Coordinates of C-alpha atoms in Angstrom, one line a residue:
Chain A
M1 CA 75.2 86.0 106.7
A2 CA 72.7 84.0 104.9
V3 CA 69.6 83.4 107.2
V4 CA 67.9 81.0 104.8
Q5 CA 69.9 78.5 102.4
V6 CA 68.1 76.2 100.3
A7 CA 70.4 74.0 98.0
G8 CA 69.2 71.7 95.3
L9 CA 65.8 71.1 97.2
V10 CA 64.0 68.0 95.7
K11 CA 60.6 66.8 96.9
H12 CA 58.9 64.0 95.2
Y13 CA 55.5 62.4 96.2
G14 CA 55.5 59.3 94.1
A15 CA 55.8 60.3 90.6
V16 CA 54.8 64.0 91.3
K17 CA 57.7 66.3 91.5
A18 CA 56.5 69.1 93.9
V19 CA 59.9 70.7 94.1
D20 CA 62.6 69.8 91.7
G21 CA 66.0 71.2 92.5
A22 CA 65.1 74.5 93.9
S23 CA 68.0 76.6 95.4
L24 CA 67.8 80.0 97.1
T25 CA 69.6 82.1 99.7
V26 CA 68.1 84.9 101.7
A27 CA 70.6 87.3 103.5
A28 CA 69.8 88.9 106.9
G29 CA 67.4 91.9 106.7
E30 CA 66.3 91.0 103.2
I31 CA 62.7 90.7 101.9
Y32 CA 62.7 87.7 99.6
A33 CA 59.6 86.9 97.7
L34 CA 59.0 83.5 96.2
L35 CA 56.8 84.0 93.3
G36 CA 54.9 81.3 91.5
L37 CA 51.5 80.1 90.2
N38 CA 49.3 77.7 92.2
G39 CA 51.1 74.4 92.6
A40 CA 54.5 75.9 91.5
G41 CA 56.2 74.5 94.7
K42 CA 56.1 77.6 97.0
T43 CA 54.2 76.0 99.9
T44 CA 56.2 72.7 99.6
T45 CA 59.5 74.8 99.9
I46 CA 58.0 76.8 102.7
R47 CA 57.0 73.7 104.5
T48 CA 60.4 72.0 104.1
L49 CA 62.0 75.2 105.4
L50 CA 60.0 74.8 108.5
G51 CA 60.8 71.2 108.9
M52 CA 57.2 70.1 108.1
I53 CA 58.4 68.0 105.3
R54 CA 61.5 66.0 104.7
P55 CA 63.2 66.7 101.4
T56 CA 63.8 63.9 99.0
A57 CA 67.1 65.5 98.3
G58 CA 69.0 68.7 98.8
S59 CA 69.6 70.7 102.0
V60 CA 67.9 73.4 104.0
R61 CA 69.6 75.4 106.5
L62 CA 68.3 78.3 108.7
F63 CA 70.9 80.4 110.5
G64 CA 73.4 78.0 109.2
T65 CA 71.8 75.1 111.1
P66 CA 70.3 72.2 109.2
V67 CA 66.6 72.1 109.5
T68 CA 65.1 68.9 111.1
A69 CA 61.9 68.4 113.1
D70 CA 63.9 68.3 116.2
A71 CA 65.8 71.6 115.5
R72 CA 63.8 73.3 118.4
S73 CA 66.6 75.9 119.0
L74 CA 65.8 77.3 115.5
W75 CA 62.1 77.7 116.0
G76 CA 62.3 80.4 118.7
R77 CA 64.0 82.6 116.1
V78 CA 61.2 81.8 113.3
G79 CA 57.7 83.1 113.0
Y80 CA 55.5 81.7 110.3
L81 CA 52.3 81.7 108.5
V82 CA 51.7 78.8 106.0
E83 CA 48.6 78.7 103.7
T84 CA 45.3 79.6 105.1
P85 CA 45.1 81.4 108.4
A86 CA 44.1 79.1 111.1
A87 CA 42.9 79.6 115.0
Y88 CA 41.1 77.7 117.4
P89 CA 37.6 78.9 116.6
E90 CA 36.2 78.6 120.5
L91 CA 39.0 80.7 121.9
T92 CA 39.3 84.5 121.7
V93 CA 41.8 86.5 119.9
T94 CA 43.7 87.0 123.0
E95 CA 43.4 83.4 124.2
N96 CA 44.6 82.0 120.8
L97 CA 47.7 84.5 121.2
T98 CA 48.4 83.6 124.7
L99 CA 48.3 80.0 123.9
M100 CA 50.8 80.5 121.0
A101 CA 52.9 82.7 123.2
R102 CA 53.2 79.8 125.8
L103 CA 54.2 77.4 123.1
K104 CA 56.8 79.8 122.1
H105 CA 58.0 80.2 125.5
L106 CA 57.4 84.1 125.4
P107 CA 56.1 86.2 128.3
A108 CA 52.5 87.2 128.3
A109 CA 53.4 90.7 127.6
A110 CA 54.4 89.7 124.0
V111 CA 50.7 89.2 123.3
G112 CA 49.7 92.9 124.0
N113 CA 52.4 94.1 121.6
V114 CA 51.2 92.1 118.7
V115 CA 47.5 92.8 119.3
E116 CA 48.6 96.5 118.9
Q117 CA 51.0 96.0 116.1
L118 CA 48.2 94.3 114.1
G119 CA 45.4 96.4 115.0
L120 CA 43.4 93.6 116.8
R121 CA 42.7 95.5 120.1
P122 CA 38.9 95.9 119.1
Y123 CA 38.6 92.3 118.6
A124 CA 40.8 90.9 121.4
A125 CA 37.9 89.6 123.3
R126 CA 36.1 88.1 120.2
R127 CA 36.1 84.4 119.4
A128 CA 38.2 83.5 116.3
R129 CA 35.2 81.8 114.7
E130 CA 33.4 85.3 114.7
L131 CA 36.3 87.0 112.9
S132 CA 36.0 88.2 109.3
L133 CA 38.6 86.5 106.8
G134 CA 40.7 89.7 107.0
N135 CA 40.9 89.7 110.8
Q136 CA 41.6 85.9 110.8
Q137 CA 44.6 86.8 108.5
R138 CA 45.6 89.5 111.1
L139 CA 45.4 87.1 113.7
A140 CA 47.7 84.5 112.0
L141 CA 50.1 87.2 111.3
A142 CA 49.9 88.1 114.9
K143 CA 51.0 84.7 115.8
A144 CA 53.9 84.7 113.3
L145 CA 55.1 88.1 114.8
L146 CA 54.9 87.0 118.5
G147 CA 58.2 87.6 120.1
R148 CA 59.7 89.6 117.2
P149 CA 61.2 86.5 115.3
E150 CA 64.5 87.2 113.6
L151 CA 63.0 85.4 110.5
L152 CA 59.4 85.5 109.3
V153 CA 58.3 83.0 106.7
L154 CA 54.8 84.1 105.4
D155 CA 53.0 82.2 102.8
E156 CA 50.5 84.5 101.0
P157 CA 50.5 87.1 103.7
A158 CA 48.0 89.6 102.0
N159 CA 45.4 86.8 101.5
G160 CA 41.9 88.0 102.5
L161 CA 43.1 91.5 103.5
D162 CA 41.3 94.6 102.0
P163 CA 43.4 97.1 100.0
A164 CA 44.0 99.2 103.1
G165 CA 44.9 96.0 105.1
V166 CA 47.4 95.1 102.3
T167 CA 49.0 98.5 102.5
E168 CA 49.0 98.4 106.3
I169 CA 50.7 94.9 106.5
R170 CA 53.2 95.8 103.8
Q171 CA 54.3 99.0 105.7
L172 CA 54.6 96.7 108.7
L173 CA 56.8 94.3 107.0
K174 CA 59.0 97.1 105.6
T175 CA 59.4 98.5 109.0
L176 CA 60.3 95.0 110.5
A177 CA 62.9 94.5 107.6
A178 CA 64.3 97.9 108.2
Q179 CA 64.7 96.9 111.9
G180 CA 66.6 93.7 111.0
T181 CA 64.0 91.1 110.5
T182 CA 64.6 88.8 107.5
I183 CA 61.4 88.0 105.7
L184 CA 60.7 85.2 103.1
L185 CA 57.2 85.3 101.7
S186 CA 55.4 83.7 99.0
S187 CA 52.9 85.2 96.6
H188 CA 51.4 84.7 93.2
I189 CA 50.9 88.4 92.5
L190 CA 54.1 90.2 91.2
A191 CA 52.7 93.6 91.4
E192 CA 52.2 93.2 95.0
V193 CA 55.6 91.6 95.8
A194 CA 57.4 94.3 93.6
K195 CA 56.2 97.0 96.3
L196 CA 57.7 95.0 99.2
A197 CA 60.5 92.6 98.3
T198 CA 64.2 93.4 97.8
R199 CA 64.5 90.2 95.7
I200 CA 62.2 88.0 93.8
G201 CA 62.5 84.4 93.1
I202 CA 60.3 83.0 90.4
I203 CA 59.4 79.2 90.9
H204 CA 57.6 77.2 88.3
A205 CA 56.9 73.6 88.2
G206 CA 59.1 73.0 91.3
R207 CA 62.1 74.8 89.7
M208 CA 63.5 78.2 90.3
V209 CA 63.3 80.0 86.9
T210 CA 65.1 83.1 87.8
E211 CA 65.9 85.4 90.5
I212 CA 65.5 89.3 90.2
A213 CA 66.6 92.1 92.4
A214 CA 63.5 94.2 92.7
A215 CA 65.5 97.2 91.8
D216 CA 66.3 95.5 88.4
L217 CA 62.6 94.5 87.6
P218 CA 62.3 97.5 85.3
H219 CA 65.1 96.0 83.1
H220 CA 63.3 92.7 82.8
V221 CA 60.2 94.5 81.7
A222 CA 59.7 94.1 77.8
R223 CA 59.1 97.4 76.1
A224 CA 58.1 98.0 72.4
L225 CA 57.8 101.3 70.3
R226 CA 54.3 101.4 68.8
V227 CA 54.0 103.6 65.7
R228 CA 50.8 104.5 63.7
C229 CA 51.1 106.5 60.5
H230 CA 48.5 107.4 57.8
D231 CA 50.1 104.9 55.5
Q232 CA 51.5 101.9 57.5
D233 CA 52.8 100.1 54.4
T234 CA 55.0 102.9 53.6
A235 CA 56.0 103.5 57.1
A236 CA 57.0 99.9 57.4
R237 CA 59.2 100.1 54.3
I238 CA 60.9 103.3 55.6
L239 CA 61.6 101.7 58.8
R240 CA 63.0 98.5 57.3
Q241 CA 65.2 100.6 55.1
G242 CA 66.3 102.5 58.2
G243 CA 67.5 99.2 59.8
Y244 CA 64.5 98.7 62.0
Q245 CA 62.5 95.6 62.3
P246 CA 58.8 96.5 62.5
L247 CA 56.0 94.0 63.1
S248 CA 52.3 94.6 62.4
N249 CA 50.1 94.2 65.2
L250 CA 46.4 92.9 65.2
D251 CA 45.4 96.5 66.2
G252 CA 47.1 97.9 63.0
M253 CA 50.0 99.4 64.9
L254 CA 53.6 99.0 64.0
S255 CA 55.6 97.5 66.8
M256 CA 59.5 97.4 67.4
T257 CA 61.2 95.9 70.3
D258 CA 64.9 96.4 69.1
E259 CA 66.7 98.7 71.7
R260 CA 67.5 101.3 69.1
A261 CA 63.9 102.0 68.7
V262 CA 62.9 101.5 72.3
W263 CA 65.6 103.8 73.6
H264 CA 65.6 106.3 70.8
P265 CA 62.1 107.0 69.6
D266 CA 63.1 110.6 68.6
E267 CA 65.3 109.0 65.9
V268 CA 62.3 106.9 64.6
A269 CA 60.3 109.9 64.3
T270 CA 62.8 112.0 62.6
L271 CA 63.3 109.2 60.0
L272 CA 59.6 109.0 59.3
V273 CA 59.0 112.9 59.2
E274 CA 62.2 113.4 56.7
S275 CA 60.9 110.5 54.5
G276 CA 57.5 112.3 54.1
C277 CA 55.4 109.8 56.4
P278 CA 55.0 111.5 59.7
P279 CA 53.6 109.5 62.7
V280 CA 50.3 110.3 64.1
H281 CA 51.0 108.1 67.1
L282 CA 54.4 107.1 68.6
A283 CA 54.8 105.8 72.2
V284 CA 56.7 103.3 74.1
A285 CA 54.7 100.6 75.6
E286 CA 55.7 98.7 78.8
E287 CA 54.6 95.1 79.5
D288 CA 52.7 95.1 82.8
L289 CA 54.1 93.0 85.6
E290 CA 51.5 90.2 85.2
T291 CA 52.4 89.8 81.7
L292 CA 56.1 89.7 82.7
F293 CA 55.4 87.0 85.4
L294 CA 53.4 85.0 82.8
R295 CA 56.3 85.4 80.4
L296 CA 58.9 84.3 82.8
T297 CA 56.9 81.3 84.2
A298 CA 56.1 80.3 80.5
R299 CA 59.9 80.4 79.8
G300 CA 60.4 78.2 82.9
A301 CA 57.8 75.7 81.7
G302 CA 59.6 75.7 78.2
A303 CA 63.0 75.1 79.8
Chain B
M1 CA 55.8 70.1 128.8
K2 CA 54.0 72.6 131.1
A3 CA 53.5 74.9 128.3
A4 CA 51.9 72.2 126.1
W5 CA 49.9 70.9 129.0
S6 CA 48.5 74.3 129.8
A7 CA 47.7 74.9 125.9
E8 CA 46.0 71.6 125.6
W9 CA 44.0 71.9 128.9
L10 CA 42.7 75.4 127.7
K11 CA 41.5 74.1 124.4
L12 CA 39.8 71.2 126.0
R13 CA 38.2 73.1 128.7
R14 CA 36.9 75.8 126.2
S15 CA 35.4 73.3 123.8
R16 CA 32.1 71.7 123.8
V17 CA 33.7 68.2 124.7
P18 CA 33.4 68.7 128.5
W19 CA 29.6 69.3 128.4
M20 CA 28.8 66.7 125.8
T21 CA 30.8 64.0 127.8
V22 CA 29.4 64.9 131.1
L23 CA 26.0 64.7 129.4
A24 CA 26.8 61.2 128.0
I25 CA 28.0 60.0 131.4
S26 CA 25.0 61.4 133.2
V27 CA 22.9 59.3 130.9
G28 CA 24.9 56.4 131.7
A29 CA 24.6 57.0 135.4
A30 CA 20.8 57.5 135.1
A31 CA 20.6 54.2 133.0
G32 CA 22.5 52.4 135.9
G33 CA 20.0 54.0 138.4
L34 CA 17.0 52.8 136.2
F35 CA 18.5 49.1 136.1
M36 CA 18.9 49.2 139.9
F37 CA 15.4 50.5 140.4
I38 CA 14.0 47.9 138.3
S39 CA 15.8 45.3 140.2
L40 CA 14.7 46.6 143.6
H41 CA 11.1 47.3 142.5
P42 CA 10.3 44.9 139.6
G43 CA 6.5 45.1 140.4
R44 CA 6.4 49.0 140.4
A45 CA 8.6 49.2 137.3
G46 CA 6.2 46.7 135.6
D47 CA 3.3 49.0 136.8
L48 CA 5.1 52.1 135.5
G49 CA 5.6 50.4 132.1
L50 CA 9.4 50.4 132.4
L51 CA 9.7 46.7 131.6
G52 CA 8.9 45.2 128.3
A53 CA 7.5 41.6 128.0
K54 CA 10.9 40.3 127.2
A55 CA 13.0 42.2 129.8
Q56 CA 15.8 40.2 131.3
L57 CA 17.1 41.9 134.2
S58 CA 17.3 38.9 136.7
T59 CA 21.1 38.9 136.8
L60 CA 21.2 42.2 138.6
E61 CA 21.2 41.7 142.3
P62 CA 19.8 44.6 144.5
S63 CA 23.1 45.2 146.3
W64 CA 25.9 47.8 146.5
P65 CA 28.6 45.3 144.9
S66 CA 26.3 44.6 142.1
F67 CA 25.6 48.2 141.6
F68 CA 29.2 49.1 141.5
G69 CA 29.8 46.2 138.9
L70 CA 27.1 47.9 136.9
L71 CA 29.0 51.3 137.0
A72 CA 32.1 49.6 136.1
Q73 CA 30.5 47.9 133.0
I74 CA 29.1 51.4 132.0
T75 CA 32.6 52.7 132.4
A76 CA 33.9 50.1 130.0
V77 CA 31.3 50.0 127.3
G78 CA 30.2 53.7 127.4
G79 CA 33.7 54.8 128.2
V80 CA 35.3 53.3 125.1
I81 CA 32.9 55.6 123.0
I82 CA 32.9 58.5 125.3
F83 CA 36.7 58.5 126.3
G84 CA 37.5 57.6 122.8
I85 CA 35.6 60.4 121.3
T86 CA 37.5 62.9 123.7
V87 CA 40.9 61.5 122.4
V88 CA 39.7 61.6 118.6
W89 CA 38.6 65.2 119.2
M90 CA 42.1 66.1 120.9
F91 CA 44.0 65.0 117.8
G92 CA 41.4 65.3 114.8
R93 CA 40.6 68.9 115.7
E94 CA 44.0 70.1 114.7
F95 CA 43.4 68.9 111.1
A96 CA 39.7 69.9 111.0
D97 CA 40.5 73.4 112.1
H98 CA 43.8 73.5 110.0
T99 CA 45.8 74.2 113.2
A100 CA 48.0 71.3 113.2
K101 CA 50.7 73.2 111.1
D102 CA 50.9 75.9 113.9
L103 CA 52.2 73.2 116.2
L104 CA 55.0 72.0 114.0
A105 CA 57.8 74.4 114.3
L106 CA 57.9 75.7 117.8
P107 CA 60.3 75.8 120.6
T108 CA 57.9 73.3 122.5
H109 CA 58.8 69.8 121.2
R110 CA 56.1 68.0 119.1
A111 CA 56.5 65.0 121.4
A112 CA 55.3 67.3 124.4
I113 CA 52.5 68.4 122.5
V114 CA 51.3 64.9 121.8
A115 CA 52.0 63.7 125.3
A116 CA 49.9 66.7 126.5
K117 CA 47.2 65.8 124.3
F118 CA 47.0 62.3 125.8
A119 CA 47.5 63.7 129.3
A120 CA 44.7 66.2 129.0
A121 CA 42.4 63.4 127.6
T122 CA 43.3 61.0 130.4
V123 CA 42.8 63.7 133.2
W124 CA 39.4 64.5 131.9
C125 CA 38.5 60.9 131.4
L126 CA 39.4 60.3 135.0
L127 CA 37.4 63.2 136.1
L128 CA 34.5 61.6 134.1
A129 CA 34.9 58.4 136.0
V130 CA 35.0 60.5 139.3
Y131 CA 31.8 62.1 138.3
L132 CA 30.2 58.7 137.2
T133 CA 31.3 57.2 140.7
A134 CA 29.8 60.3 142.6
A135 CA 26.7 60.2 140.6
G136 CA 26.1 56.4 141.2
L137 CA 26.7 56.8 144.7
G138 CA 24.2 59.4 145.1
I139 CA 21.7 57.5 143.0
G140 CA 22.3 54.3 145.0
L141 CA 21.7 56.2 148.3
L142 CA 18.6 57.9 146.8
L143 CA 17.2 54.4 145.7
G144 CA 18.0 52.9 149.2
I145 CA 20.1 49.9 147.9
P146 CA 20.0 47.3 150.7
G147 CA 23.1 46.2 152.7
P148 CA 25.5 48.4 154.4
L149 CA 27.8 50.6 152.3
T150 CA 30.9 49.7 154.2
V151 CA 34.3 51.0 153.5
P152 CA 35.5 47.6 152.0
V153 CA 32.4 47.4 149.8
A154 CA 32.8 51.0 148.5
A155 CA 36.7 50.7 148.1
A156 CA 36.3 47.5 146.1
G157 CA 33.5 49.0 144.0
V158 CA 35.3 52.3 143.3
G159 CA 38.6 50.4 142.7
R160 CA 37.0 48.3 140.0
I161 CA 35.4 51.4 138.4
F162 CA 38.8 53.2 138.4
V163 CA 40.9 50.3 137.1
T164 CA 38.2 49.7 134.4
A165 CA 38.5 53.5 133.5
V166 CA 42.4 53.3 133.3
L167 CA 42.1 50.3 131.0
T168 CA 39.7 51.9 128.9
I169 CA 41.7 55.2 128.6
A170 CA 44.7 53.0 127.8
I171 CA 43.0 51.6 124.7
T172 CA 41.6 54.8 123.4
T173 CA 45.2 55.8 122.7
L174 CA 44.9 53.9 119.5
F175 CA 42.2 56.3 118.4
G176 CA 44.6 59.3 118.8
L177 CA 47.0 57.6 116.5
A178 CA 44.3 56.8 114.0
A179 CA 43.0 60.5 114.1
S180 CA 46.5 61.7 113.5
V181 CA 47.7 59.4 110.8
G182 CA 44.1 59.7 109.1
R183 CA 44.4 63.6 109.7
G184 CA 40.7 64.1 110.9
Y185 CA 38.1 62.9 113.1
L186 CA 36.6 60.3 110.7
P187 CA 39.5 57.8 110.8
G188 CA 39.6 57.9 114.4
V189 CA 35.9 57.3 114.8
A190 CA 36.1 54.5 112.1
V191 CA 38.7 52.7 114.3
L192 CA 36.7 53.3 117.4
F193 CA 33.9 51.5 116.0
A194 CA 36.0 48.8 114.6
V195 CA 37.4 48.2 117.9
V196 CA 34.0 48.0 119.7
F197 CA 32.8 45.4 117.1
T198 CA 36.1 43.6 117.2
A199 CA 36.1 43.5 120.8
Q200 CA 32.6 41.9 121.1
I201 CA 33.4 39.3 118.5
V202 CA 36.6 38.2 120.0
A203 CA 35.2 37.9 123.5
A204 CA 32.2 36.0 122.1
L205 CA 34.8 33.6 120.5
G206 CA 36.4 33.1 124.0
Y207 CA 39.6 34.9 123.4
G208 CA 38.7 38.0 125.3
A209 CA 40.9 37.4 128.3
W210 CA 43.9 38.4 126.4
F211 CA 42.7 40.6 123.7
P212 CA 43.5 44.1 124.8
F213 CA 40.2 45.8 123.5
S214 CA 38.0 43.1 125.5
V215 CA 40.0 43.5 128.7
P216 CA 38.3 46.6 130.2
A217 CA 34.8 45.0 129.9
M218 CA 36.0 41.6 131.2
H219 CA 37.6 43.4 134.2
A220 CA 34.3 45.3 134.8
G221 CA 32.6 41.9 134.9
L222 CA 30.5 42.1 131.6
T223 CA 31.2 38.4 130.9
G224 CA 30.7 37.1 134.3
A225 CA 33.1 36.0 137.1
D226 CA 36.0 35.3 134.5
G227 CA 38.3 38.1 134.4
P228 CA 41.0 39.0 132.0
S229 CA 44.3 37.0 132.1
P230 CA 47.6 38.8 133.2
V231 CA 48.6 38.6 129.5
G232 CA 45.3 40.6 128.7
Y233 CA 46.5 43.4 131.2
A234 CA 49.8 43.3 130.0
A235 CA 48.5 43.5 126.3
V236 CA 46.6 46.7 127.1
G237 CA 49.7 48.4 128.7
A238 CA 51.8 47.2 125.6
M239 CA 49.2 48.6 123.1
A240 CA 48.9 51.8 124.8
F241 CA 52.8 52.1 124.7
V242 CA 53.0 51.4 121.1
A243 CA 50.1 53.6 120.2
V244 CA 51.5 56.7 122.2
T245 CA 54.9 56.0 120.8
A246 CA 53.6 55.6 117.3
T247 CA 51.6 58.9 117.5
I248 CA 54.7 60.8 118.8
G249 CA 56.7 59.3 116.0
W250 CA 54.1 60.0 113.4
W251 CA 54.0 63.7 114.5
Q252 CA 57.7 63.8 114.6
R253 CA 58.6 62.0 111.3
A254 CA 55.6 62.3 108.9
D255 CA 55.5 64.9 106.0
H256 CA 52.9 67.4 107.1
T257 CA 51.4 68.6 103.9
G258 CA 48.0 69.7 105.0

């Protein structure tokens, strides 16, 4: 069953198109990452999902129920963290969580559980204003996790966390998803969400550019066979005669992106050796995730 | 509603607002006591340097009804600022601390949260009025205000203070709306000052009897024997109803982008 259904979502603020026809579906137990640059429309989409913003057009459903500000029956099933972590600075960690537990109609015992889960026990009696940025983020995540919601909507959940914290939260979210929690998160770091998400939706300028199953991500990564010989001009001529399409790079290497070269570099090596121009360097180079992300969003911008 | 109330009361209780407002009301009570001391002992006040050459305190009679009237006027004039700042804080802090977004998608209805904010502010402001009255009575007894403090005199005086407090609290609801729509303290404070100035001007022009923002001060007796008209009292109620309804409507319907 689809837990989140967004269809043709449009949100305009005057002439500004914050979201321009985005659609996405998140199935139960899935970890869906909404990936985009700052201002791409991630937070507007998330706020609309949570009934904080009314869409100009399109529909938003959670658990099959249309989202409205009055849809209170939904909110007991949803935990969320939107943008920067926030807490009442004069209240302690425990008081902040107790207050939120009351508003979520949860028993006081729910507070102890999330305090343990997020490693906040040493800071339980500390005022929120005295917390580090990382611990403020943990507190915000703890508020979202109160009562083990069926759906977690997390806007940039790794913000402010140190590398150990990022790994810890990633593991926690994976565990929750394995136990049946559906997670929709946003990020602008592909390398991070690639380690966590089961599916990635790339949003740019308010439009969904593409959706990729995390398992398929390697297939979207651009590859090139890079070759260096003692005589690059001769090597290029031999390769062209062999049906390849080598391009000269700025660093002097020859580069080929056609599948025959990328997936069978041994054939390229054999051709060059047999033609009397053996390679001194031959390797398949993979595009890193950040470059892939920028390439995909650039494609979206050009669409 | 119970959850929202306990949350709002906890936030208010743990903030600096209680101490700051108690301090401000204490200054008001002390000022009332000072004026009554000067009225009771003008010679000694002059000797102590408490009176300037142009001091005009002849209208304050050294009596309990007069002292209660002074406390009611302090409630009306000081209250609109002190109670107003309490209401502005209740709403404006959610935007200053970026916590408003955490109140929007909860099993507790947004209307209950807004109502709880107004309720917590109202209860606190009424407690401030109780404190002002108690402090005033103590100061009055200490100063030895002449005339018996009979039950009818005390009931009439205390009643006047509390009706003034309720009227003042009612007009401060507008500041909750301003702090919400303006998403912060500053718009609420700006409207508060606009109201204070407008109330003075309208009262000076002679229309204060029906102008809601002038009604609390007129009820307290600031403009003499003439009280507000029934239309004025109704206008205060209507304005409070509209402000509370509009605030709930705004939290319910506005696009919450920040």
